[in-house]
mmCIF file with all atom_site columns, C-alpha atoms in Angstrom:
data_model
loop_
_atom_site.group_PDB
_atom_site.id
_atom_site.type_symbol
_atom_site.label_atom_id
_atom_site.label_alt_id
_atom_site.label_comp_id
_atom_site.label_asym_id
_atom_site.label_entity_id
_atom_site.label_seq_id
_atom_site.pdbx_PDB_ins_code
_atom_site.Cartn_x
_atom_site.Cartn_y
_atom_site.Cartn_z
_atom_site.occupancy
_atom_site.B_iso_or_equiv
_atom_site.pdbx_formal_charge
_atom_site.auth_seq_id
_atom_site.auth_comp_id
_atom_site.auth_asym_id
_atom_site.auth_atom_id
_atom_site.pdbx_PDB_model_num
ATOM 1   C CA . UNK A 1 1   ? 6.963   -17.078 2.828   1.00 73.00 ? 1   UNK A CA 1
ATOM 2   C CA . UNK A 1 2   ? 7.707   -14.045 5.033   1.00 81.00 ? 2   UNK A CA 1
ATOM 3   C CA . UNK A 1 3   ? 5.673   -10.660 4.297   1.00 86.00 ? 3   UNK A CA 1
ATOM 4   C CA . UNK A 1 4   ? 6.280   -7.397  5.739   1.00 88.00 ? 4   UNK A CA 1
ATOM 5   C CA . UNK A 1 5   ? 4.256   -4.173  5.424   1.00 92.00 ? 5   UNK A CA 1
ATOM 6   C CA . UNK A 1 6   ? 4.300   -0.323  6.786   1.00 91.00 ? 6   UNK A CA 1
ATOM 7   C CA . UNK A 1 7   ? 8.194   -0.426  6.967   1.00 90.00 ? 7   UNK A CA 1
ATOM 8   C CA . UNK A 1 8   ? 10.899  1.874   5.249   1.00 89.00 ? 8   UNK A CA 1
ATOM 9   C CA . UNK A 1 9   ? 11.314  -0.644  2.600   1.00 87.00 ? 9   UNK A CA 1
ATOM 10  C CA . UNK A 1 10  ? 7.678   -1.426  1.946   1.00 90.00 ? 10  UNK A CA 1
ATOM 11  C CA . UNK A 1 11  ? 5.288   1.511   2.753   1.00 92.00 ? 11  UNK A CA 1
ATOM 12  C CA . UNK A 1 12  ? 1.913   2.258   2.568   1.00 95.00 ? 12  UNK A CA 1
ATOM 13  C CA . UNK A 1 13  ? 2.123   5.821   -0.117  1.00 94.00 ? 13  UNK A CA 1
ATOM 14  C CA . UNK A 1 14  ? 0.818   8.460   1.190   1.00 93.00 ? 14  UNK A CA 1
ATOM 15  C CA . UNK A 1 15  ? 0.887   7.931   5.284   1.00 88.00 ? 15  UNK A CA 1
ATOM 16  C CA . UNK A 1 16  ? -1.276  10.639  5.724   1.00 90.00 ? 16  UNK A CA 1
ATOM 17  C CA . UNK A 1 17  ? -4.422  9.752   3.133   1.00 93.00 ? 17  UNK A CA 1
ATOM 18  C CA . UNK A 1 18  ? -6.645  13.148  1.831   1.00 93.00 ? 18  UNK A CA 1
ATOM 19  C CA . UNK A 1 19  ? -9.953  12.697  0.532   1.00 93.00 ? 19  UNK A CA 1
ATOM 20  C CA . UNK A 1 20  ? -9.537  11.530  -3.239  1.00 92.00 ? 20  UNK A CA 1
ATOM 21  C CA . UNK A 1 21  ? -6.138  10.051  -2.949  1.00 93.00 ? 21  UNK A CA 1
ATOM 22  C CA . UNK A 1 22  ? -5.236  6.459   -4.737  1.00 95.00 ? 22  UNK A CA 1
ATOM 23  C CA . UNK A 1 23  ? -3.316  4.348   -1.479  1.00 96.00 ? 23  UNK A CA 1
ATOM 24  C CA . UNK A 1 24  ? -0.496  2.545   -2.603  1.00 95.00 ? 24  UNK A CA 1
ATOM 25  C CA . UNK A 1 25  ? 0.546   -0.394  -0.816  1.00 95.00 ? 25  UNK A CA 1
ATOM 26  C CA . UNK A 1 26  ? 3.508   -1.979  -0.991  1.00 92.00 ? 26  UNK A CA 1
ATOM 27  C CA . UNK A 1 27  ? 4.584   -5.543  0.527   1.00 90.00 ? 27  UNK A CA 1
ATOM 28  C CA . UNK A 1 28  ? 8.213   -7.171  0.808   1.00 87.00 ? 28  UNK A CA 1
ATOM 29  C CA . UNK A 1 29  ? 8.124   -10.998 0.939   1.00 84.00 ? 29  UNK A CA 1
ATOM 30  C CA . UNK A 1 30  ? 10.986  -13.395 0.980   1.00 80.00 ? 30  UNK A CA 1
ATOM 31  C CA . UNK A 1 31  ? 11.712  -15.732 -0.541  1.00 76.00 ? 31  UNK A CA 1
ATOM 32  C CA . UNK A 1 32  ? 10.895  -14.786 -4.341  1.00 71.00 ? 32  UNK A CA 1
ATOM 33  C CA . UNK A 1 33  ? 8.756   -17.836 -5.620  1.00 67.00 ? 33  UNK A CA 1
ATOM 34  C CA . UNK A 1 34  ? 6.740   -18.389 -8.868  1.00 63.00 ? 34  UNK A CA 1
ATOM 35  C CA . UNK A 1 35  ? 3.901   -19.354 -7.396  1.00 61.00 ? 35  UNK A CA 1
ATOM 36  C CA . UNK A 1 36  ? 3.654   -16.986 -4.140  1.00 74.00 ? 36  UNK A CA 1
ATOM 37  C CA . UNK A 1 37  ? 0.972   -13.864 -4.769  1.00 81.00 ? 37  UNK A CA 1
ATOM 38  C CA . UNK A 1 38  ? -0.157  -11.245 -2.452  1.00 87.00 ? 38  UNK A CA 1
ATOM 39  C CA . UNK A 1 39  ? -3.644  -10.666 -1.513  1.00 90.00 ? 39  UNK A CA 1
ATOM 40  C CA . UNK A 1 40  ? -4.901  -7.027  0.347   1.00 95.00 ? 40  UNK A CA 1
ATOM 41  C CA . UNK A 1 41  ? -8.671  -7.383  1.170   1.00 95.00 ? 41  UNK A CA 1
ATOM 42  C CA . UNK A 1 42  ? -10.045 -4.328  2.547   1.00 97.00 ? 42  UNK A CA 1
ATOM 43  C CA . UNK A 1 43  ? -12.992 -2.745  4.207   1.00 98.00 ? 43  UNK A CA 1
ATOM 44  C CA . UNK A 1 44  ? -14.075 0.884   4.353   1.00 98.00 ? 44  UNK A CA 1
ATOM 45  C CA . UNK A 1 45  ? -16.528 2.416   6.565   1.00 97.00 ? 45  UNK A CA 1
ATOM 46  C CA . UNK A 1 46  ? -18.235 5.618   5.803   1.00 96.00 ? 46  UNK A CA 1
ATOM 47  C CA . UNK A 1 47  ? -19.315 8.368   8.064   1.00 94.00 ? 47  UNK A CA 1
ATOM 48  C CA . UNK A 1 48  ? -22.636 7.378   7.404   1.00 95.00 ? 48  UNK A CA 1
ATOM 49  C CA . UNK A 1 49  ? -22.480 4.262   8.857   1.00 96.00 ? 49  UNK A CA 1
ATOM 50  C CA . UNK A 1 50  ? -22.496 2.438   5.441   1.00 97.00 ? 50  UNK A CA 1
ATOM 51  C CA . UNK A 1 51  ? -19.716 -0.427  5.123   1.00 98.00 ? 51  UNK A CA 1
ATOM 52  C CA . UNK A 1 52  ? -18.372 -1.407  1.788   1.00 97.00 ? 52  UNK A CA 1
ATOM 53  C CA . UNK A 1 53  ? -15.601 -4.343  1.170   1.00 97.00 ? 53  UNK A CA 1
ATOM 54  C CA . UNK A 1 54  ? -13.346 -5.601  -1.586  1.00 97.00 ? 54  UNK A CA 1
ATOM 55  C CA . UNK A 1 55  ? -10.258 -7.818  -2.520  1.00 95.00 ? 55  UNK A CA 1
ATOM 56  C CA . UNK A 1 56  ? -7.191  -6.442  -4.433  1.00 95.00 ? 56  UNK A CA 1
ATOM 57  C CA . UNK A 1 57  ? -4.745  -8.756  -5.763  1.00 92.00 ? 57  UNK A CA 1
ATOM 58  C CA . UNK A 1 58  ? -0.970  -6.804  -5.655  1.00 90.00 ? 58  UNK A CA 1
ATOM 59  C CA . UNK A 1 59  ? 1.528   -6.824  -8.442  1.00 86.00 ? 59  UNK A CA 1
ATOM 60  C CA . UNK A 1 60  ? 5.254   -7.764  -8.575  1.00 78.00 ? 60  UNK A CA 1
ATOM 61  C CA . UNK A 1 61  ? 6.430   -4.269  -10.381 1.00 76.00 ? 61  UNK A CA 1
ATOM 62  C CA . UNK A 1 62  ? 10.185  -5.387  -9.496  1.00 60.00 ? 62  UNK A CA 1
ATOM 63  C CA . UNK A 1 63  ? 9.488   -8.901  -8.647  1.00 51.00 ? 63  UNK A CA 1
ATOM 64  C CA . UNK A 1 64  ? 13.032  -11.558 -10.452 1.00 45.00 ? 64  UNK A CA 1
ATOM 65  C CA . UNK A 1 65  ? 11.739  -14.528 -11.503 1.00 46.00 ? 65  UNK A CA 1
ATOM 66  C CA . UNK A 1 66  ? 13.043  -17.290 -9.672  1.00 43.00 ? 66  UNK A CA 1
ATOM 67  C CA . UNK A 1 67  ? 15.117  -19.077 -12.104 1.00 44.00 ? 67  UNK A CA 1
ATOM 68  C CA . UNK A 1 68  ? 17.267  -16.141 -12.718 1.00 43.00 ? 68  UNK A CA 1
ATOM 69  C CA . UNK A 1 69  ? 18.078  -15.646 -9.250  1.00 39.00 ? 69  UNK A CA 1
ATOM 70  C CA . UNK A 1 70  ? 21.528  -16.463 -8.456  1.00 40.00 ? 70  UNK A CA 1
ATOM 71  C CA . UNK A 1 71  ? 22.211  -13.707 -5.692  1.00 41.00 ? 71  UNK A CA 1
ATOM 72  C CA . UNK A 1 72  ? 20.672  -14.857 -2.698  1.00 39.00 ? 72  UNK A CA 1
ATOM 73  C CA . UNK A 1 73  ? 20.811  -10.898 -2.023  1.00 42.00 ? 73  UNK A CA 1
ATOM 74  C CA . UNK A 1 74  ? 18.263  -10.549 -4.939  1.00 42.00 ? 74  UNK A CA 1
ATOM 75  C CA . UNK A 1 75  ? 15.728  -12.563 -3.481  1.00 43.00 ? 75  UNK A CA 1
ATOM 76  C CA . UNK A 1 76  ? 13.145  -9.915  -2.482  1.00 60.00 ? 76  UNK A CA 1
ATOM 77  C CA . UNK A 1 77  ? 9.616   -9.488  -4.223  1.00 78.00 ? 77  UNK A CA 1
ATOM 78  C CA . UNK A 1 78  ? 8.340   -6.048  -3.817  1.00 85.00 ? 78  UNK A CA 1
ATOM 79  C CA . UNK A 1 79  ? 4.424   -6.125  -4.354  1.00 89.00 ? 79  UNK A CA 1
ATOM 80  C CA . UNK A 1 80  ? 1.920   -3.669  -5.342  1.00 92.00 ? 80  UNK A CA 1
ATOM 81  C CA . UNK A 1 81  ? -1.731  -3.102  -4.675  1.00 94.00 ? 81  UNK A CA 1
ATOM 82  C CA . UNK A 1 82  ? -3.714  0.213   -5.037  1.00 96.00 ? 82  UNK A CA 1
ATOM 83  C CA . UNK A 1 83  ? -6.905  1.320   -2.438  1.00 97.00 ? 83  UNK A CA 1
ATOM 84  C CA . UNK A 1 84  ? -9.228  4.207   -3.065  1.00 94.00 ? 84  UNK A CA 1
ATOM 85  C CA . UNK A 1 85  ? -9.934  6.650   -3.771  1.00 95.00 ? 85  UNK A CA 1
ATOM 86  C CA . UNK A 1 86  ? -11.732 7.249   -0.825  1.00 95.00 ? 86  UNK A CA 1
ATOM 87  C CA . UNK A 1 87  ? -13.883 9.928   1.113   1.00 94.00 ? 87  UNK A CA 1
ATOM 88  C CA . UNK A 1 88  ? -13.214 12.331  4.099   1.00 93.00 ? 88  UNK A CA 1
ATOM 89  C CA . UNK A 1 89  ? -14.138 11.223  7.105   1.00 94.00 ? 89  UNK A CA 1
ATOM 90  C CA . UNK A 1 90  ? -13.902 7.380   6.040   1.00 96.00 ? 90  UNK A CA 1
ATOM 91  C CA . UNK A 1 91  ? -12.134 4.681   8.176   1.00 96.00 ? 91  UNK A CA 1
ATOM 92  C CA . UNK A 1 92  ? -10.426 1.887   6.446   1.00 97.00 ? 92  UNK A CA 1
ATOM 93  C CA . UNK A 1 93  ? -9.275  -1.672  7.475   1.00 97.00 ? 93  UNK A CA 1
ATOM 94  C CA . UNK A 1 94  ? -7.101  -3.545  5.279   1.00 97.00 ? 94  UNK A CA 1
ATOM 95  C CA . UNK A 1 95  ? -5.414  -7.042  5.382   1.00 95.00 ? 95  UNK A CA 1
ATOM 96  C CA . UNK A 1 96  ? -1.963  -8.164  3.457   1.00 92.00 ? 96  UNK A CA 1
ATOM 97  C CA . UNK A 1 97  ? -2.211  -11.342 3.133   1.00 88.00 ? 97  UNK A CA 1
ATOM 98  C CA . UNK A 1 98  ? 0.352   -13.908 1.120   1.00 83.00 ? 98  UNK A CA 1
ATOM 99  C CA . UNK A 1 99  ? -0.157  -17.426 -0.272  1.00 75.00 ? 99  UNK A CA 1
ATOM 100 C CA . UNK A 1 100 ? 2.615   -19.717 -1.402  1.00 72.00 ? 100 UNK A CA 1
ATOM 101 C CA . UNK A 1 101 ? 2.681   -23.175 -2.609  1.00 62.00 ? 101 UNK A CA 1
ATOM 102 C CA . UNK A 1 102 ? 3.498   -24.617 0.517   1.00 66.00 ? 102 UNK A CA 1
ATOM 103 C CA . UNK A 1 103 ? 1.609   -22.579 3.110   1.00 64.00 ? 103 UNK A CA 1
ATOM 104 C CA . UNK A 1 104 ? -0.387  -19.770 3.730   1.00 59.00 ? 104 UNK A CA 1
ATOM 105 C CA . UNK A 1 105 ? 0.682   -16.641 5.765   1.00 62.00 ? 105 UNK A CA 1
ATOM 106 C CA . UNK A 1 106 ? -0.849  -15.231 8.581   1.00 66.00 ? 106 UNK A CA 1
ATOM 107 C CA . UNK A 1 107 ? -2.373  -11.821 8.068   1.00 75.00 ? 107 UNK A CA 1
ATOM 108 C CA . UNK A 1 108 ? -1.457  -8.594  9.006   1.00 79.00 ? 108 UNK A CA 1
ATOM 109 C CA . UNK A 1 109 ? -4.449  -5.946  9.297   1.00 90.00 ? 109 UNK A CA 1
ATOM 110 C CA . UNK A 1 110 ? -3.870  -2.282  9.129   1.00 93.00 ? 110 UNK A CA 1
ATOM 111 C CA . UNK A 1 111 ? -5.716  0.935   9.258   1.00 94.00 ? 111 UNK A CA 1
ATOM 112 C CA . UNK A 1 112 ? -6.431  4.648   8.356   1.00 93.00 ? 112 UNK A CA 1
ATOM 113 C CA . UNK A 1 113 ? -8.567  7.279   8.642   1.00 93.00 ? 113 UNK A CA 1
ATOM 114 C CA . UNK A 1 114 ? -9.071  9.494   5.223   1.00 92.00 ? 114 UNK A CA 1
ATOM 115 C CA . UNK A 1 115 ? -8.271  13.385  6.583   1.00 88.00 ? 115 UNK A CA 1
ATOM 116 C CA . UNK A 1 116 ? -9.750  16.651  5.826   1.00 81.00 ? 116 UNK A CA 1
ATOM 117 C CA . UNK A 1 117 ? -7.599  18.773  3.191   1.00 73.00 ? 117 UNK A CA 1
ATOM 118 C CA . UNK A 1 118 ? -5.820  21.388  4.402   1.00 68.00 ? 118 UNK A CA 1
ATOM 119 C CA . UNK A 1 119 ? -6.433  24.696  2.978   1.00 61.00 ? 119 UNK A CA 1
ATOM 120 C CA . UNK A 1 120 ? -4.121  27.598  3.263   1.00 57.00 ? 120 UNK A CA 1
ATOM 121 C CA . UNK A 1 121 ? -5.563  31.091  3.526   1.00 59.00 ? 121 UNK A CA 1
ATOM 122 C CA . UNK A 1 122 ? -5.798  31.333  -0.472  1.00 60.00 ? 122 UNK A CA 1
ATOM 123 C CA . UNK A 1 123 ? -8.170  28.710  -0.544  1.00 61.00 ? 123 UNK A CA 1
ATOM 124 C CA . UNK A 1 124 ? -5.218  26.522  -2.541  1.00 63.00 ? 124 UNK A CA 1
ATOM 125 C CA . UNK A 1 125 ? -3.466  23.166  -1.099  1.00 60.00 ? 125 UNK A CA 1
ATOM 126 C CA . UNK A 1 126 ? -0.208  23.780  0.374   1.00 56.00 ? 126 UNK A CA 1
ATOM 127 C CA . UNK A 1 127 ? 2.927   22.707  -1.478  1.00 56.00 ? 127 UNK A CA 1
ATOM 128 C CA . UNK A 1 128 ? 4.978   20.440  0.910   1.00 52.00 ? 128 UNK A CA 1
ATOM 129 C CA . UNK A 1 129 ? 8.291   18.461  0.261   1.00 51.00 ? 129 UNK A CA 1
ATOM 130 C CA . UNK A 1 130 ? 7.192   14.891  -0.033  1.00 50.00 ? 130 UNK A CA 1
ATOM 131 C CA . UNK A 1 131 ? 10.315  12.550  0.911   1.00 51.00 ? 131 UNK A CA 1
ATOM 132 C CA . UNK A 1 132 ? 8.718   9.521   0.925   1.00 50.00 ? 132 UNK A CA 1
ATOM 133 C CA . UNK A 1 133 ? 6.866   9.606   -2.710  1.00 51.00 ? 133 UNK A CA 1
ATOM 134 C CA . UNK A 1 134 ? 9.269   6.931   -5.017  1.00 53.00 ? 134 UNK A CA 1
ATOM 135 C CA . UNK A 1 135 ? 8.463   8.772   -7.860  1.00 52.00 ? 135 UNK A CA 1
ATOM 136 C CA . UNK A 1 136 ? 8.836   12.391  -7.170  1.00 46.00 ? 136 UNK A CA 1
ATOM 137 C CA . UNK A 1 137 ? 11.734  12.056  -4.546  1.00 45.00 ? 137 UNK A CA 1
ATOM 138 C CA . UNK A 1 138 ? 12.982  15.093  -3.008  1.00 48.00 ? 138 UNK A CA 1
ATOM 139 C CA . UNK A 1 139 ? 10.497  17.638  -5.303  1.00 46.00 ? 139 UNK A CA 1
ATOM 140 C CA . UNK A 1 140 ? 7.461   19.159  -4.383  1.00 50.00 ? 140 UNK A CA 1
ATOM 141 C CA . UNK A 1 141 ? 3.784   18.613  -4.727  1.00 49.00 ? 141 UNK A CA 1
ATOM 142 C CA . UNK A 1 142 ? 0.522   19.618  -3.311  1.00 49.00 ? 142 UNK A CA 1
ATOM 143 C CA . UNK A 1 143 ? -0.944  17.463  -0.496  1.00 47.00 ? 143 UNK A CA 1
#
């Protein structure tokens, strides 16, 4: 089982994380299996000093079961697992980790720091094009 995380394909949603802000994480593994699952276990660290950890299993929101893939093309699970929301000023550490039937994978651990909002000189969030959101491709939103 090959994973693969932080890539075009498979991104962590948004990059740049505000305070309040659900992460999404998604993770591309090959080949689809029934009995491969995707693990992200993640740690946050607060400005205070205080440390808090958890375990999120991901979701197959476009996974094919296996049986009813004929198109060696279509053999791609895309995997979903949701962090946060978290607070400004904290530092998280996460790990994607996959298990399969016949072996485990060797985790990949990531990180990022949850940023001040920006203000703009009305006191409101500024509106920004946000190319990278699936759902609201090429329209704007506050950030």
């Amino acid at each position: 089982m090959r994973l693969w995380h932080n890539t075009e394909d498979a991104p962590r949603l948004p990059h740049r994380v505000l305070e309040g802000e659900r992460v999404e994480v998604w993770v591309a593994s090959y080949p689809i299996g029934l009995w491969h699952h995707v693990m992200v276990d993640w740690k946050v660290t607060h400005r205070n000093g205080k440390m808090e950890s958890g375990s999120v299993p991901a979701f197959c929101p476009k996974g094919i079961p296996s049986e009813e893939v004929h198109d060696l093309s279509l053999c791609q699970n895309l995997w979903l697992a949701h962090l946060g929301p978290f607070l400004e000023g904290d530092s998280v550490e996460y790990v994607v980790a996959g298990v399969s039937c016949d072996e485990d994978f060797a985790p990949q651990v990531f990180k990022f720091t949850i940023e001040e909002e920006e203000k703009n000189n009305h006191g409101e969030r500024p509106r920004v094009r946000n190319e990278h959101r699936r759902a609201l491709r090429g329209s704007y939103q506050h950030v």
